[in-house]
Amino acid sequence: MSQASGPSAAAAPGAHLLPSYLQADKLGPWGIYLQQVDRVIPYLGNLARWAETLKRPKRILIVDVPIHMDDGTVAHFEGYRVQHNVSRGPGKGGVRFHQDVTLSEVMALSAWMSVKNAAVNVPYGGAKGGIRVDPKKLSLGELERITRRYTSEIGIIIGPNKDIPAPDVNTNEQIMAWMMDTYSMNTGSTATGVVTGKPVDLGGSLGRREATGRGVFTVGAEAAKHIGLDIAGSRVAIQGFGNVGGVAGKLFAEAGARVVAVQDHGGTIYREAGLDVPALLKHVQETGSVSGFAQAEVITNDQFWDVDCDILIPAALEQQITAANAGRIKARMIIEGANGPTTPEADDILQERNVLVLPDVIANAGGVTVSYFEWVQDFSSFFWDEDEINARLVKIMKGAFAGIWQVAQDNKVSLRTAAFIVACTRILRTRELRGLYP
Ligand code: NAD
């Protein structure tokens, strides 16, 4: 091989050339994740030399998902599975069905899974998947066919020891059951551990459905002690009232908080005295949305950001709290049930205004923690009772939060940067220990 020479030869060929799919979308979710990583690099010491690892997903699979529609036509959908990092263990992360899913979004969500799994120290890397589809427009049969074809297409990179999907926005236990069955039929043996968030009858775990909301509540209650906020009597506003927001709302209400405002895709409702959360959950189950709930007044989606509250829980989609509304938020504490709901500019505004942000990578890690329990139970075919699961979940969440709180205090940084310091250090330490092969 010839000796490299000249100014441009100092770096390895291509070292600074970003793949095309990483160049675009600086303001999108992936761009936001990169900004979050840049903020943490100064705290990584010698491990910072491996930081480029964090900025490049390990593996990206884009698949065509053709299915027979009920009207006899064939429709094609775009599906993704991204494995951001697998240094610490198999990829792990949900599957999202949504009309706005993009590669940038799935890349960012997969990276946040790497960080989250390392932040709570479960032995996984980070992955995420999605299909660009509005599942509300599919019949049940079409939903099953799109799920099964997608699972077959990504079947070449998933598996109980490779990458383990789970539910996310618009996916649920039934979809996990179809994914598990499809993978099992293709591989010729029942592989319960290929997905988590399954029905309990199929090797799912007790407590999994409520786990993310329970984690949101647990971390919120811990943080409230630090800022002298009493959960009983506090006012809570929630954006997104699905798996995460609905369960979190229920637990806060049970602890004596008043859930004063809820927003979902159908609109925003408000009641100063506090909404009747069990009745609202029933209404959403029956109608699909909070809109039309009789015992509340309707406010505009924009007014939601002005609501007088102590705790705000974004539990819907990314980039909801931005420079445009961060200055209006009245809450003392924001608990990120959703992934990536706050932009870096909004983070800065909130920090300046002394609003405590509990970042997604710790606040919503309860789901993946119980997913880890589910996977362990599937491997051992030995199942724990719900009390044991909840107790273990609370122990992990409290321990992880306490560690991150301390790192934030020691370094005088936000909880997000602290969580990234803890997580990225763990990820890059394994990267260094494993070395490069070949
Ligand atoms: P879900 O599908 O059960 O609920 C989503 C909720 O968001 C619904 O109430 C929906 O109406 C609402 N929503 C959708 N678009 C909206 C919009 N434009 N404005 C306001 N509300 C809107 O999904 P989920 O599982 O509860 O996930 C919610 C968030 O939590 C996502 O960011 C997801 O990645 C994150 N999360 C989920 C889990 C989990 O275990 N399910 C774990 C960690 C993080």
PDB file of C-alpha atoms in Angstrom, residues 33-236:
ATOM      1  CA  TYR A  33     -29.831  13.771  18.955  1.00  0.00           C
ATOM      2  CA  LEU A  34     -26.491  14.859  17.444  1.00  0.00           C
ATOM      3  CA  GLN A  35     -26.672  18.154  19.340  1.00  0.00           C
ATOM      4  CA  GLN A  36     -27.319  16.233  22.546  1.00  0.00           C
ATOM      5  CA  VAL A  37     -24.264  14.057  21.883  1.00  0.00           C
ATOM      6  CA  ASP A  38     -22.092  17.112  21.177  1.00  0.00           C
ATOM      7  CA  ARG A  39     -23.043  18.542  24.560  1.00  0.00           C
ATOM      8  CA  VAL A  40     -21.758  15.441  26.320  1.00  0.00           C
ATOM      9  CA  ILE A  41     -18.436  14.917  24.501  1.00  0.00           C
ATOM     10  CA  PRO A  42     -16.483  17.319  26.779  1.00  0.00           C
ATOM     11  CA  TYR A  43     -17.397  15.084  29.742  1.00  0.00           C
ATOM     12  CA  LEU A  44     -16.277  11.776  28.225  1.00  0.00           C
ATOM     13  CA  GLY A  45     -12.548  12.058  28.914  1.00  0.00           C
ATOM     14  CA  ASN A  46     -10.426   9.645  26.870  1.00  0.00           C
ATOM     15  CA  LEU A  47     -13.508   7.803  25.674  1.00  0.00           C
ATOM     16  CA  ALA A  48     -14.343  10.857  23.551  1.00  0.00           C
ATOM     17  CA  ARG A  49     -12.056   9.413  20.872  1.00  0.00           C
ATOM     18  CA  TRP A  50     -14.759   6.817  20.249  1.00  0.00           C
ATOM     19  CA  ALA A  51     -17.588   9.385  20.145  1.00  0.00           C
ATOM     20  CA  GLU A  52     -18.028   9.127  16.370  1.00  0.00           C
ATOM     21  CA  THR A  53     -19.504   5.672  17.102  1.00  0.00           C
ATOM     22  CA  LEU A  54     -22.465   7.417  18.714  1.00  0.00           C
ATOM     23  CA  LYS A  55     -23.049   9.550  15.634  1.00  0.00           C
ATOM     24  CA  ARG A  56     -23.420   6.710  13.154  1.00  0.00           C
ATOM     25  CA  PRO A  57     -26.071   4.000  13.374  1.00  0.00           C
ATOM     26  CA  LYS A  58     -24.507   0.573  13.055  1.00  0.00           C
ATOM     27  CA  ARG A  59     -27.080  -0.821  10.646  1.00  0.00           C
ATOM     28  CA  ILE A  60     -30.043   0.587   8.713  1.00  0.00           C
ATOM     29  CA  LEU A  61     -32.559  -1.592   6.926  1.00  0.00           C
ATOM     30  CA  ILE A  62     -35.197  -0.013   4.689  1.00  0.00           C
ATOM     31  CA  VAL A  63     -37.820  -2.449   3.430  1.00  0.00           C
ATOM     32  CA  ASP A  64     -40.678  -2.387   0.962  1.00  0.00           C
ATOM     33  CA  VAL A  65     -43.816  -3.786   2.587  1.00  0.00           C
ATOM     34  CA  PRO A  66     -46.393  -4.805  -0.050  1.00  0.00           C
ATOM     35  CA  ILE A  67     -49.758  -6.133   1.126  1.00  0.00           C
ATOM     36  CA  HIS A  68     -53.101  -7.131  -0.325  1.00  0.00           C
ATOM     37  CA  MET A  69     -55.710  -4.529   0.615  1.00  0.00           C
ATOM     38  CA  ASP A  70     -59.308  -5.528   1.293  1.00  0.00           C
ATOM     39  CA  ASP A  71     -60.427  -3.901  -1.985  1.00  0.00           C
ATOM     40  CA  GLY A  72     -58.251  -6.286  -4.030  1.00  0.00           C
ATOM     41  CA  THR A  73     -55.425  -3.825  -4.774  1.00  0.00           C
ATOM     42  CA  VAL A  74     -51.817  -4.206  -3.658  1.00  0.00           C
ATOM     43  CA  ALA A  75     -50.404  -1.333  -1.617  1.00  0.00           C
ATOM     44  CA  HIS A  76     -46.728  -0.696  -0.835  1.00  0.00           C
ATOM     45  CA  PHE A  77     -45.494   0.819   2.427  1.00  0.00           C
ATOM     46  CA  GLU A  78     -42.034   1.854   3.560  1.00  0.00           C
ATOM     47  CA  GLY A  79     -40.636   0.139   6.633  1.00  0.00           C
ATOM     48  CA  TYR A  80     -37.456   0.611   8.650  1.00  0.00           C
ATOM     49  CA  ARG A  81     -35.397  -1.133  11.299  1.00  0.00           C
ATOM     50  CA  VAL A  82     -32.346   0.718  12.574  1.00  0.00           C
ATOM     51  CA  GLN A  83     -29.804  -0.775  14.962  1.00  0.00           C
ATOM     52  CA  HIS A  84     -27.936   2.186  16.334  1.00  0.00           C
ATOM     53  CA  ASN A  85     -25.489   0.402  18.614  1.00  0.00           C
ATOM     54  CA  VAL A  86     -25.110  -3.178  19.820  1.00  0.00           C
ATOM     55  CA  SER A  87     -21.907  -2.916  21.850  1.00  0.00           C
ATOM     56  CA  ARG A  88     -23.653  -3.653  25.155  1.00  0.00           C
ATOM     57  CA  GLY A  89     -26.010  -6.376  23.929  1.00  0.00           C
ATOM     58  CA  PRO A  90     -28.718  -7.074  21.362  1.00  0.00           C
ATOM     59  CA  GLY A  91     -30.582  -4.170  19.811  1.00  0.00           C
ATOM     60  CA  LYS A  92     -33.768  -3.252  21.657  1.00  0.00           C
ATOM     61  CA  GLY A  93     -36.491  -0.780  20.831  1.00  0.00           C
ATOM     62  CA  GLY A  94     -40.063  -0.373  19.704  1.00  0.00           C
ATOM     63  CA  VAL A  95     -41.862  -0.398  16.384  1.00  0.00           C
ATOM     64  CA  ARG A  96     -43.938   2.644  15.427  1.00  0.00           C
ATOM     65  CA  PHE A  97     -46.781   2.690  12.907  1.00  0.00           C
ATOM     66  CA  HIS A  98     -47.422   6.306  11.925  1.00  0.00           C
ATOM     67  CA  GLN A  99     -47.983   8.241   8.719  1.00  0.00           C
ATOM     68  CA  ASP A 100     -45.121  10.650   9.540  1.00  0.00           C
ATOM     69  CA  VAL A 101     -42.438   8.041  10.296  1.00  0.00           C
ATOM     70  CA  THR A 102     -39.165   8.918   8.557  1.00  0.00           C
ATOM     71  CA  LEU A 103     -35.694   7.410   8.490  1.00  0.00           C
ATOM     72  CA  SER A 104     -34.353  10.394  10.470  1.00  0.00           C
ATOM     73  CA  GLU A 105     -36.953   9.794  13.157  1.00  0.00           C
ATOM     74  CA  VAL A 106     -36.261   6.065  13.410  1.00  0.00           C
ATOM     75  CA  MET A 107     -32.492   6.701  13.522  1.00  0.00           C
ATOM     76  CA  ALA A 108     -32.945   9.176  16.379  1.00  0.00           C
ATOM     77  CA  LEU A 109     -35.319   6.890  18.256  1.00  0.00           C
ATOM     78  CA  SER A 110     -32.850   4.008  17.898  1.00  0.00           C
ATOM     79  CA  ALA A 111     -30.027   6.181  19.234  1.00  0.00           C
ATOM     80  CA  TRP A 112     -32.132   7.331  22.189  1.00  0.00           C
ATOM     81  CA  MET A 113     -32.749   3.639  22.923  1.00  0.00           C
ATOM     82  CA  SER A 114     -28.973   3.034  23.088  1.00  0.00           C
ATOM     83  CA  VAL A 115     -28.670   5.897  25.552  1.00  0.00           C
ATOM     84  CA  LYS A 116     -31.751   4.873  27.553  1.00  0.00           C
ATOM     85  CA  ASN A 117     -30.732   1.222  27.879  1.00  0.00           C
ATOM     86  CA  ALA A 118     -27.289   2.262  29.047  1.00  0.00           C
ATOM     87  CA  ALA A 119     -28.708   4.932  31.398  1.00  0.00           C
ATOM     88  CA  VAL A 120     -30.706   2.309  33.319  1.00  0.00           C
ATOM     89  CA  ASN A 121     -27.991  -0.281  32.719  1.00  0.00           C
ATOM     90  CA  VAL A 122     -30.023  -3.025  31.054  1.00  0.00           C
ATOM     91  CA  PRO A 123     -27.784  -5.189  28.824  1.00  0.00           C
ATOM     92  CA  TYR A 124     -29.006  -3.960  25.461  1.00  0.00           C
ATOM     93  CA  GLY A 125     -27.931  -1.808  22.587  1.00  0.00           C
ATOM     94  CA  GLY A 126     -30.403   0.492  20.882  1.00  0.00           C
ATOM     95  CA  ALA A 127     -32.719  -0.143  17.930  1.00  0.00           C
ATOM     96  CA  LYS A 128     -36.041   1.088  16.602  1.00  0.00           C
ATOM     97  CA  GLY A 129     -38.385   0.324  13.752  1.00  0.00           C
ATOM     98  CA  GLY A 130     -41.358   1.750  12.012  1.00  0.00           C
ATOM     99  CA  ILE A 131     -43.716   1.735   9.082  1.00  0.00           C
ATOM    100  CA  ARG A 132     -44.866   4.883   7.344  1.00  0.00           C
ATOM    101  CA  VAL A 133     -48.590   4.181   7.540  1.00  0.00           C
ATOM    102  CA  ASP A 134     -51.686   5.531   9.245  1.00  0.00           C
ATOM    103  CA  PRO A 135     -52.903   2.323  10.912  1.00  0.00           C
ATOM    104  CA  LYS A 136     -56.247   3.935  11.730  1.00  0.00           C
ATOM    105  CA  LYS A 137     -57.024   3.681   8.014  1.00  0.00           C
ATOM    106  CA  LEU A 138     -56.343  -0.082   7.874  1.00  0.00           C
ATOM    107  CA  SER A 139     -58.819  -2.860   8.559  1.00  0.00           C
ATOM    108  CA  LEU A 140     -57.822  -5.449  11.159  1.00  0.00           C
ATOM    109  CA  GLY A 141     -56.889  -7.878   8.372  1.00  0.00           C
ATOM    110  CA  GLU A 142     -54.744  -5.267   6.622  1.00  0.00           C
ATOM    111  CA  LEU A 143     -53.073  -4.436   9.940  1.00  0.00           C
ATOM    112  CA  GLU A 144     -52.197  -8.080  10.476  1.00  0.00           C
ATOM    113  CA  ARG A 145     -50.862  -8.461   6.911  1.00  0.00           C
ATOM    114  CA  ILE A 146     -48.693  -5.325   7.106  1.00  0.00           C
ATOM    115  CA  THR A 147     -47.318  -6.451  10.478  1.00  0.00           C
ATOM    116  CA  ARG A 148     -46.510  -9.946   9.249  1.00  0.00           C
ATOM    117  CA  ARG A 149     -44.893  -8.821   5.992  1.00  0.00           C
ATOM    118  CA  TYR A 150     -42.834  -6.179   7.807  1.00  0.00           C
ATOM    119  CA  THR A 151     -41.709  -8.787  10.349  1.00  0.00           C
ATOM    120  CA  SER A 152     -40.682 -11.160   7.554  1.00  0.00           C
ATOM    121  CA  GLU A 153     -38.735  -8.382   5.852  1.00  0.00           C
ATOM    122  CA  ILE A 154     -36.810  -7.371   8.982  1.00  0.00           C
ATOM    123  CA  GLY A 155     -36.534 -11.029  10.048  1.00  0.00           C
ATOM    124  CA  ILE A 156     -32.997 -11.126   8.652  1.00  0.00           C
ATOM    125  CA  ILE A 157     -31.726  -8.836  11.414  1.00  0.00           C
ATOM    126  CA  ILE A 158     -34.019  -9.428  14.420  1.00  0.00           C
ATOM    127  CA  GLY A 159     -33.994 -12.339  16.873  1.00  0.00           C
ATOM    128  CA  PRO A 160     -33.908 -13.012  20.623  1.00  0.00           C
ATOM    129  CA  ASN A 161     -30.115 -12.586  20.679  1.00  0.00           C
ATOM    130  CA  LYS A 162     -29.877  -9.984  17.906  1.00  0.00           C
ATOM    131  CA  ASP A 163     -32.565  -7.348  18.144  1.00  0.00           C
ATOM    132  CA  ILE A 164     -35.829  -7.455  20.075  1.00  0.00           C
ATOM    133  CA  PRO A 165     -38.725  -5.169  18.977  1.00  0.00           C
ATOM    134  CA  ALA A 166     -41.498  -3.938  21.306  1.00  0.00           C
ATOM    135  CA  PRO A 167     -44.584  -1.706  21.090  1.00  0.00           C
ATOM    136  CA  ASP A 168     -44.393   2.020  20.431  1.00  0.00           C
ATOM    137  CA  VAL A 169     -46.866   4.559  19.028  1.00  0.00           C
ATOM    138  CA  ASN A 170     -49.865   2.760  17.475  1.00  0.00           C
ATOM    139  CA  THR A 171     -48.530  -0.737  18.101  1.00  0.00           C
ATOM    140  CA  ASN A 172     -49.742  -2.990  20.885  1.00  0.00           C
ATOM    141  CA  GLU A 173     -49.820  -6.486  22.365  1.00  0.00           C
ATOM    142  CA  GLN A 174     -51.736  -7.970  19.434  1.00  0.00           C
ATOM    143  CA  ILE A 175     -49.196  -6.633  16.960  1.00  0.00           C
ATOM    144  CA  MET A 176     -46.395  -8.111  19.092  1.00  0.00           C
ATOM    145  CA  ALA A 177     -48.240 -11.457  19.053  1.00  0.00           C
ATOM    146  CA  TRP A 178     -48.364 -11.388  15.215  1.00  0.00           C
ATOM    147  CA  MET A 179     -44.676 -10.431  15.073  1.00  0.00           C
ATOM    148  CA  MET A 180     -43.720 -13.250  17.418  1.00  0.00           C
ATOM    149  CA  ASP A 181     -45.797 -15.747  15.456  1.00  0.00           C
ATOM    150  CA  THR A 182     -44.422 -14.636  12.083  1.00  0.00           C
ATOM    151  CA  TYR A 183     -40.813 -14.831  13.249  1.00  0.00           C
ATOM    152  CA  SER A 184     -41.492 -18.218  14.871  1.00  0.00           C
ATOM    153  CA  MET A 185     -43.151 -19.628  11.737  1.00  0.00           C
ATOM    154  CA  ASN A 186     -40.243 -18.430   9.589  1.00  0.00           C
ATOM    155  CA  THR A 187     -37.595 -19.906  11.872  1.00  0.00           C
ATOM    156  CA  GLY A 188     -39.441 -23.130  12.675  1.00  0.00           C
ATOM    157  CA  SER A 189     -39.625 -22.867  16.455  1.00  0.00           C
ATOM    158  CA  THR A 190     -41.579 -20.825  18.957  1.00  0.00           C
ATOM    159  CA  ALA A 191     -39.377 -17.864  19.803  1.00  0.00           C
ATOM    160  CA  THR A 192     -41.164 -15.939  22.524  1.00  0.00           C
ATOM    161  CA  GLY A 193     -38.090 -13.817  23.253  1.00  0.00           C
ATOM    162  CA  VAL A 194     -38.035 -12.170  19.821  1.00  0.00           C
ATOM    163  CA  VAL A 195     -40.368  -9.371  20.931  1.00  0.00           C
ATOM    164  CA  THR A 196     -41.461  -7.928  24.256  1.00  0.00           C
ATOM    165  CA  GLY A 197     -44.757  -6.311  25.152  1.00  0.00           C
ATOM    166  CA  LYS A 198     -46.545  -9.549  24.172  1.00  0.00           C
ATOM    167  CA  PRO A 199     -49.810 -10.736  25.710  1.00  0.00           C
ATOM    168  CA  VAL A 200     -49.194 -12.502  29.028  1.00  0.00           C
ATOM    169  CA  ASP A 201     -50.621 -15.718  27.527  1.00  0.00           C
ATOM    170  CA  LEU A 202     -47.768 -15.735  24.987  1.00  0.00           C
ATOM    171  CA  GLY A 203     -44.878 -15.181  27.382  1.00  0.00           C
ATOM    172  CA  GLY A 204     -45.507 -11.515  28.049  1.00  0.00           C
ATOM    173  CA  SER A 205     -44.744 -10.087  31.443  1.00  0.00           C
ATOM    174  CA  LEU A 206     -47.175  -8.971  34.079  1.00  0.00           C
ATOM    175  CA  GLY A 207     -46.800  -5.240  34.576  1.00  0.00           C
ATOM    176  CA  ARG A 208     -45.352  -4.547  31.105  1.00  0.00           C
ATOM    177  CA  ARG A 209     -48.340  -2.587  29.789  1.00  0.00           C
ATOM    178  CA  GLU A 210     -48.197  -0.153  32.710  1.00  0.00           C
ATOM    179  CA  ALA A 211     -44.408  -0.136  33.039  1.00  0.00           C
ATOM    180  CA  THR A 212     -43.555   3.035  31.133  1.00  0.00           C
ATOM    181  CA  GLY A 213     -46.234   5.098  32.875  1.00  0.00           C
ATOM    182  CA  ARG A 214     -45.199   3.607  36.222  1.00  0.00           C
ATOM    183  CA  GLY A 215     -41.596   4.604  35.531  1.00  0.00           C
ATOM    184  CA  VAL A 216     -42.722   8.139  34.607  1.00  0.00           C
ATOM    185  CA  PHE A 217     -44.545   8.357  37.920  1.00  0.00           C
ATOM    186  CA  THR A 218     -41.682   6.844  39.942  1.00  0.00           C
ATOM    187  CA  VAL A 219     -39.037   9.173  38.549  1.00  0.00           C
ATOM    188  CA  GLY A 220     -41.399  12.153  38.836  1.00  0.00           C
ATOM    189  CA  ALA A 221     -42.106  11.404  42.490  1.00  0.00           C
ATOM    190  CA  GLU A 222     -38.377  11.089  43.236  1.00  0.00           C
ATOM    191  CA  ALA A 223     -37.558  14.353  41.497  1.00  0.00           C
ATOM    192  CA  ALA A 224     -40.465  16.130  43.219  1.00  0.00           C
ATOM    193  CA  LYS A 225     -38.802  15.475  46.584  1.00  0.00           C
ATOM    194  CA  HIS A 226     -35.674  17.306  45.404  1.00  0.00           C
ATOM    195  CA  ILE A 227     -37.610  20.448  44.490  1.00  0.00           C
ATOM    196  CA  GLY A 228     -39.995  20.357  47.450  1.00  0.00           C
ATOM    197  CA  LEU A 229     -43.058  19.634  45.339  1.00  0.00           C
ATOM    198  CA  ASP A 230     -45.828  17.613  46.944  1.00  0.00           C
ATOM    199  CA  ILE A 231     -47.416  15.226  44.421  1.00  0.00           C
ATOM    200  CA  ALA A 232     -50.656  15.180  46.420  1.00  0.00           C
ATOM    201  CA  GLY A 233     -52.519  18.290  45.365  1.00  0.00           C
ATOM    202  CA  SER A 234     -50.155  19.101  42.471  1.00  0.00           C
ATOM    203  CA  ARG A 235     -51.636  19.986  39.087  1.00  0.00           C
ATOM    204  CA  VAL A 236     -50.653  17.849  36.108  1.00  0.00           C
TER     205      VAL A 236
END
